[in-house]
Tab-separated table of C-alpha atoms in Angstrom:
chain	number	residue	atom	x	y	z
B	1	GLY	CA	124.423	-144.018	-111.471
B	2	PHE	CA	125.721	-145.190	-108.140
B	3	ALA	CA	128.680	-143.936	-106.144
B	4	LEU	CA	130.455	-146.216	-103.687
B	5	THR	CA	132.151	-144.582	-100.703
B	6	VAL	CA	134.324	-146.619	-98.342
B	7	LEU	CA	134.450	-145.076	-94.894
B	8	ASP	CA	137.764	-146.247	-93.460
B	9	THR	CA	138.762	-143.361	-91.234
B	10	THR	CA	137.624	-142.010	-87.887
B	11	ASP	CA	138.701	-138.454	-88.692
B	12	PRO	CA	135.669	-136.304	-87.710
B	13	ARG	CA	136.230	-133.753	-90.496
B	14	THR	CA	136.299	-136.451	-93.162
B	15	ILE	CA	133.127	-138.060	-91.806
B	16	GLN	CA	131.380	-134.693	-91.671
B	17	ALA	CA	132.419	-133.916	-95.255
B	18	ILE	CA	131.081	-137.281	-96.459
B	19	GLU	CA	127.841	-136.753	-94.533
B	20	GLN	CA	127.337	-133.337	-96.118
B	21	ASP	CA	128.089	-134.701	-99.585
B	22	LEU	CA	125.740	-137.706	-99.410
B	23	PRO	CA	121.998	-137.618	-100.120
B	24	LEU	CA	121.322	-139.502	-96.874
B	25	GLU	CA	117.751	-140.562	-97.679
B	26	LYS	CA	118.947	-142.194	-100.935
B	27	THR	CA	122.073	-143.788	-99.475
B	28	LEU	CA	122.409	-147.460	-98.564
B	29	PHE	CA	124.758	-147.995	-95.638
B	30	ILE	CA	126.610	-151.316	-95.388
B	31	VAL	CA	127.766	-152.118	-91.860
B	32	ALA	CA	130.376	-154.844	-92.301
B	33	SER	CA	131.966	-156.572	-89.317
B	34	LYS	CA	132.895	-160.238	-89.039
B	35	SER	CA	132.460	-160.355	-85.257
B	36	GLY	CA	129.768	-157.695	-85.078
B	37	THR	CA	131.719	-156.008	-82.284
B	38	THR	CA	134.359	-154.031	-84.210
B	39	ALA	CA	134.304	-150.507	-82.792
B	40	GLU	CA	134.739	-148.387	-85.928
B	41	PRO	CA	131.999	-149.808	-88.210
B	42	LEU	CA	129.610	-150.000	-85.255
B	43	ALA	CA	130.244	-146.342	-84.429
B	44	PHE	CA	129.736	-145.346	-88.076
B	45	GLY	CA	126.532	-147.401	-88.217
B	46	GLU	CA	125.106	-145.829	-85.074
B	47	TYR	CA	126.013	-142.337	-86.198
B	48	PHE	CA	124.328	-142.602	-89.578
B	49	TYR	CA	121.367	-144.578	-88.230
B	50	GLU	CA	120.586	-141.673	-85.894
B	51	LYS	CA	120.833	-139.260	-88.829
B	52	LEU	CA	118.428	-141.393	-90.879
B	53	LYS	CA	116.077	-141.760	-87.940
B	54	GLU	CA	115.781	-137.976	-87.776
B	55	LEU	CA	114.795	-138.002	-91.461
B	56	LYS	CA	112.691	-141.172	-91.760
B	57	GLY	CA	111.729	-142.218	-88.248
B	58	ASP	CA	111.048	-145.956	-87.849
B	59	GLU	CA	111.710	-146.523	-91.569
B	60	ALA	CA	115.394	-145.643	-91.175
B	61	GLY	CA	116.317	-149.343	-91.273
B	62	GLU	CA	115.439	-149.469	-94.982
B	63	ASN	CA	118.729	-147.695	-95.665
B	64	PHE	CA	120.917	-150.277	-93.906
B	65	VAL	CA	122.281	-153.750	-94.529
B	66	VAL	CA	124.788	-155.711	-92.485
B	67	ILE	CA	127.473	-158.214	-93.460
B	68	THR	CA	128.580	-160.366	-90.566
B	69	ASP	CA	129.072	-163.902	-89.212
B	70	PRO	CA	126.505	-166.234	-87.579
B	71	GLY	CA	125.800	-165.352	-83.957
B	72	SER	CA	126.895	-161.745	-84.415
B	73	PRO	CA	125.189	-159.055	-82.305
B	74	LEU	CA	124.654	-157.178	-85.565
B	75	LEU	CA	122.056	-159.741	-86.619
B	76	GLN	CA	119.772	-158.967	-83.686
B	77	LYS	CA	120.217	-155.255	-84.264
B	78	ALA	CA	119.318	-155.682	-87.936
B	79	LYS	CA	116.170	-157.587	-86.929
B	80	ASP	CA	115.107	-155.103	-84.256
B	81	ARG	CA	115.595	-152.118	-86.545
B	82	LYS	CA	114.176	-153.845	-89.626
B	83	TYR	CA	117.280	-153.416	-91.714
B	84	ARG	CA	116.813	-154.106	-95.398
B	85	ARG	CA	119.027	-157.219	-95.439
B	86	ALA	CA	121.536	-159.198	-93.397
B	87	PHE	CA	124.227	-161.100	-95.309
B	88	VAL	CA	125.566	-163.905	-93.129
B	89	ASN	CA	129.015	-165.081	-94.126
B	90	TYR	CA	130.554	-168.524	-93.604
B	91	PRO	CA	132.205	-168.362	-90.160
B	92	ASP	CA	135.337	-170.313	-91.147
B	93	ILE	CA	136.610	-167.553	-93.477
B	94	GLY	CA	139.267	-165.466	-91.755
B	95	GLY	CA	138.926	-161.715	-92.014
B	96	ARG	CA	141.948	-161.217	-94.267
B	97	TYR	CA	140.735	-164.006	-96.589
B	98	SER	CA	137.263	-162.538	-97.041
B	99	ALA	CA	137.624	-160.551	-100.288
B	100	LEU	CA	135.709	-163.181	-102.283
B	101	SER	CA	133.011	-163.625	-99.640
B	102	TYR	CA	129.998	-161.396	-98.927
B	103	PHE	CA	132.365	-158.779	-97.491
B	104	GLY	CA	133.821	-158.097	-100.933
B	105	LEU	CA	131.078	-159.302	-103.251
B	106	VAL	CA	128.112	-157.357	-101.868
B	107	PRO	CA	129.778	-153.956	-102.450
B	108	ALA	CA	131.019	-155.207	-105.845
B	109	ALA	CA	127.487	-156.182	-106.883
B	110	LEU	CA	126.028	-152.881	-105.696
B	111	TYR	CA	128.724	-151.053	-107.616
B	112	GLY	CA	127.555	-152.828	-110.767
B	113	LEU	CA	130.504	-155.154	-111.288
B	114	ASP	CA	130.019	-158.528	-112.971
B	115	VAL	CA	130.149	-160.736	-109.877
B	116	GLU	CA	129.701	-163.930	-111.884
B	117	GLU	CA	132.755	-163.134	-114.003
B	118	ILE	CA	134.729	-162.126	-110.919
B	119	LEU	CA	134.024	-165.503	-109.331
B	120	LEU	CA	134.753	-167.375	-112.564
B	121	ARG	CA	138.216	-165.794	-112.716
B	122	ALA	CA	138.816	-166.732	-109.091
B	123	MET	CA	137.624	-170.295	-109.745
B	124	ARG	CA	140.204	-170.681	-112.513
B	125	MET	CA	142.908	-169.947	-109.965
B	126	MET	CA	141.238	-172.190	-107.416
B	127	HIS	CA	141.321	-175.136	-109.836
B	128	ALA	CA	144.939	-174.348	-110.746
B	129	CYS	CA	145.824	-174.592	-107.035
B	130	GLU	CA	143.881	-177.814	-106.287
B	131	SER	CA	145.623	-180.409	-104.123
B	132	CYS	CA	145.731	-182.796	-107.099
B	133	VAL	CA	147.952	-180.360	-109.015
B	134	GLU	CA	151.704	-180.936	-108.781
B	135	ALA	CA	153.311	-178.348	-106.508
B	136	GLU	CA	155.514	-176.918	-109.252
B	137	ASP	CA	152.413	-176.276	-111.388
B	138	SER	CA	150.374	-174.592	-108.646
B	139	PRO	CA	150.482	-170.775	-109.035
B	140	GLY	CA	149.762	-170.194	-105.353
B	141	LEU	CA	152.326	-172.684	-104.048
B	142	VAL	CA	154.994	-171.485	-106.489
B	143	LEU	CA	154.501	-167.862	-105.416
B	144	GLY	CA	154.609	-168.821	-101.736
B	145	ALA	CA	157.737	-170.939	-102.247
B	146	VAL	CA	159.541	-168.190	-104.158
B	147	LEU	CA	158.756	-165.528	-101.557
B	148	GLY	CA	159.600	-167.879	-98.680
B	149	GLU	CA	162.935	-169.037	-100.093
B	150	LEU	CA	164.004	-165.499	-100.976
B	151	ALA	CA	163.068	-164.333	-97.469
B	152	LEU	CA	165.311	-167.036	-95.990
B	153	LYS	CA	168.144	-165.509	-98.035
B	154	GLY	CA	167.447	-162.063	-96.582
B	155	LYS	CA	165.241	-160.760	-99.396
B	156	ASN	CA	162.147	-160.190	-97.308
B	157	LYS	CA	161.067	-156.723	-98.516
B	158	VAL	CA	158.295	-157.623	-100.976
B	159	THR	CA	158.000	-154.527	-103.146
B	160	LEU	CA	154.794	-154.392	-105.173
B	161	LEU	CA	154.881	-152.713	-108.582
B	162	LEU	CA	151.454	-152.001	-110.043
B	163	PRO	CA	149.957	-149.678	-112.656
B	164	GLU	CA	147.951	-146.862	-111.104
B	165	SER	CA	144.633	-148.520	-111.983
B	166	LEU	CA	145.549	-151.521	-109.807
B	167	SER	CA	147.063	-149.610	-106.881
B	168	PRO	CA	144.293	-150.646	-104.422
B	169	LEU	CA	145.307	-154.282	-104.968
B	170	GLY	CA	148.729	-153.382	-103.596
B	171	MET	CA	147.179	-152.080	-100.374
B	172	TRP	CA	145.155	-155.289	-100.004
B	173	ILE	CA	148.227	-157.487	-100.516
B	174	GLU	CA	150.168	-155.315	-98.071
B	175	GLN	CA	147.657	-156.023	-95.300
B	176	LEU	CA	147.406	-159.715	-96.188
B	177	LEU	CA	151.182	-160.231	-96.153
B	178	ALA	CA	151.840	-158.201	-93.019
B	179	GLU	CA	149.115	-159.828	-90.948
B	180	SER	CA	149.662	-163.367	-92.229
B	181	THR	CA	153.452	-163.580	-92.072
B	182	GLY	CA	154.515	-160.880	-89.608
B	183	LYS	CA	154.639	-163.095	-86.527
B	184	ASN	CA	157.321	-163.926	-83.963
B	185	GLY	CA	159.742	-161.273	-85.176
B	186	ARG	CA	160.009	-162.589	-88.700
B	187	GLY	CA	158.060	-162.660	-91.925
B	188	LEU	CA	157.667	-160.713	-95.144
B	189	LEU	CA	157.625	-156.928	-95.130
B	190	PRO	CA	155.302	-155.680	-97.880
B	191	VAL	CA	156.083	-152.365	-99.581
B	192	ALA	CA	153.173	-150.857	-101.509
B	193	GLY	CA	152.785	-147.404	-103.000
B	194	GLU	CA	156.501	-146.580	-102.807
B	195	PRO	CA	157.830	-144.387	-105.646
B	196	LEU	CA	160.014	-146.617	-107.802
B	197	GLY	CA	163.664	-145.588	-107.692
B	198	HIS	CA	166.743	-146.310	-109.775
B	199	PRO	CA	168.176	-149.825	-109.227
B	200	SER	CA	171.226	-148.295	-107.512
B	201	VAL	CA	169.150	-147.136	-104.520
B	202	TYR	CA	168.135	-150.653	-103.527
B	203	GLY	CA	170.125	-153.046	-101.388
B	204	ASN	CA	170.104	-156.834	-101.347
B	205	ASP	CA	166.970	-157.243	-99.242
B	206	ARG	CA	164.350	-156.694	-101.951
B	207	VAL	CA	162.152	-158.887	-104.088
B	208	PHE	CA	159.961	-157.102	-106.606
B	209	VAL	CA	156.535	-158.321	-107.714
B	210	TYR	CA	155.362	-156.716	-110.954
B	211	PHE	CA	151.697	-156.915	-111.958
B	212	ARG	CA	151.691	-156.514	-115.720
B	213	LEU	CA	148.255	-155.469	-116.960
B	214	LYS	CA	148.420	-156.586	-120.602
B	215	GLN	CA	145.480	-154.540	-121.883
B	216	GLU	CA	146.672	-151.335	-120.185
B	217	LEU	CA	150.465	-151.452	-120.412
B	218	ASP	CA	152.244	-148.734	-118.447
B	219	GLU	CA	155.301	-147.987	-120.596
B	220	ARG	CA	157.041	-145.989	-117.862
B	221	LEU	CA	156.656	-148.853	-115.430
B	222	GLU	CA	157.822	-151.313	-118.098
B	223	ARG	CA	161.058	-149.347	-118.511
B	224	SER	CA	161.648	-149.229	-114.759
B	225	VAL	CA	161.096	-152.980	-114.449
B	226	ALA	CA	163.515	-153.578	-117.338
B	227	ARG	CA	166.198	-151.605	-115.484
B	228	LEU	CA	165.632	-153.654	-112.331
B	229	ASN	CA	165.918	-156.864	-114.344
B	230	GLN	CA	169.184	-155.660	-115.891
B	231	ALA	CA	170.462	-154.990	-112.362
B	232	ASN	CA	169.650	-158.640	-111.454
B	233	GLN	CA	167.153	-157.661	-108.774
B	234	PRO	CA	164.804	-160.594	-107.979
B	235	MET	CA	161.615	-160.054	-109.981
B	236	VAL	CA	158.317	-161.948	-109.973
B	237	THR	CA	156.094	-160.960	-112.908
B	238	ILE	CA	152.378	-161.714	-112.802
B	239	GLU	CA	150.449	-161.060	-116.008
B	240	LEU	CA	146.804	-160.045	-115.889
B	241	GLU	CA	144.663	-159.942	-119.013
B	242	ASP	CA	142.458	-157.169	-117.635
B	243	ARG	CA	141.283	-155.719	-114.336
B	244	LYS	CA	138.823	-158.547	-113.679
B	245	ASP	CA	141.799	-160.844	-113.152
B	246	VAL	CA	142.247	-159.127	-109.791
B	247	SER	CA	139.904	-161.729	-108.287
B	248	GLN	CA	142.230	-164.555	-109.261
B	249	GLU	CA	145.043	-162.674	-107.525
B	250	PHE	CA	143.002	-162.606	-104.330
B	251	PHE	CA	142.954	-166.391	-104.402
B	252	ARG	CA	146.589	-166.819	-105.517
B	253	TRP	CA	147.940	-164.634	-102.718
B	254	GLU	CA	145.701	-166.183	-100.071
B	255	VAL	CA	147.107	-169.591	-101.014
B	256	ALA	CA	150.674	-168.263	-101.131
B	257	VAL	CA	150.689	-166.846	-97.592
B	258	ARG	CA	148.533	-169.425	-95.851
B	259	LYS	CA	150.356	-171.284	-93.110
B	260	ARG	CA	150.582	-175.026	-93.475
B	261	ARG	CA	151.203	-177.510	-90.735
B	262	PRO	CA	154.073	-179.919	-91.345
B	263	ALA	CA	153.013	-183.439	-92.209
B	264	ARG	CA	153.301	-185.928	-89.383
B	265	GLY	CA	155.486	-188.929	-90.024
């Protein structure tokens, strides 16, 4: 089988431990950078390329692919070093909206996930959020409106409640919300990974978003959510049939937080 490791730290001890644990000659390294100039992935790429060069010489490029945008310096490097493949993304996709582009789908495919099904789930949400759909029926617009209106009333701490199996989704939403709305001294403050307390410990600045995974119900979390509901804390519940529905949540949340220009009269 395959193991997927995401290198998202510059801690030298962690990198050394990963290096010692990996069979370098049998490892495919994905250097992913939208601009092709981001310091951390470039440094990781150079470090491991030198290690592979010591092992395989001029054939080291066989162990590397890049994901980047058109015109990126990474493309020339991939050509010069004969990298196995360069995946060129559409340039009009912002970094925080790229989960359903090559940046998310290439690792998913290599990991053995059903990419076609992932995209089909996302397309369902895309069609549900089409411009021809009435606003009150659009899952993305409704979520954005709810979070926006509650924030205007002081409830701007968006607290994400997820079963353990979906906890990485919370970290993704945290980054999306913080970077998309945290401008000019206002916005939504995402709270992910916080131990869930008794309703009495929360003030009036919270809105809770509960991801209810129907095929893997977390009874402990269900009881905690029930207590919050009884305490009249604002609660948004999103039901997922199974884990593959995560891709539709990528699209829903991207629509919900996207800034829209006011219509000109």
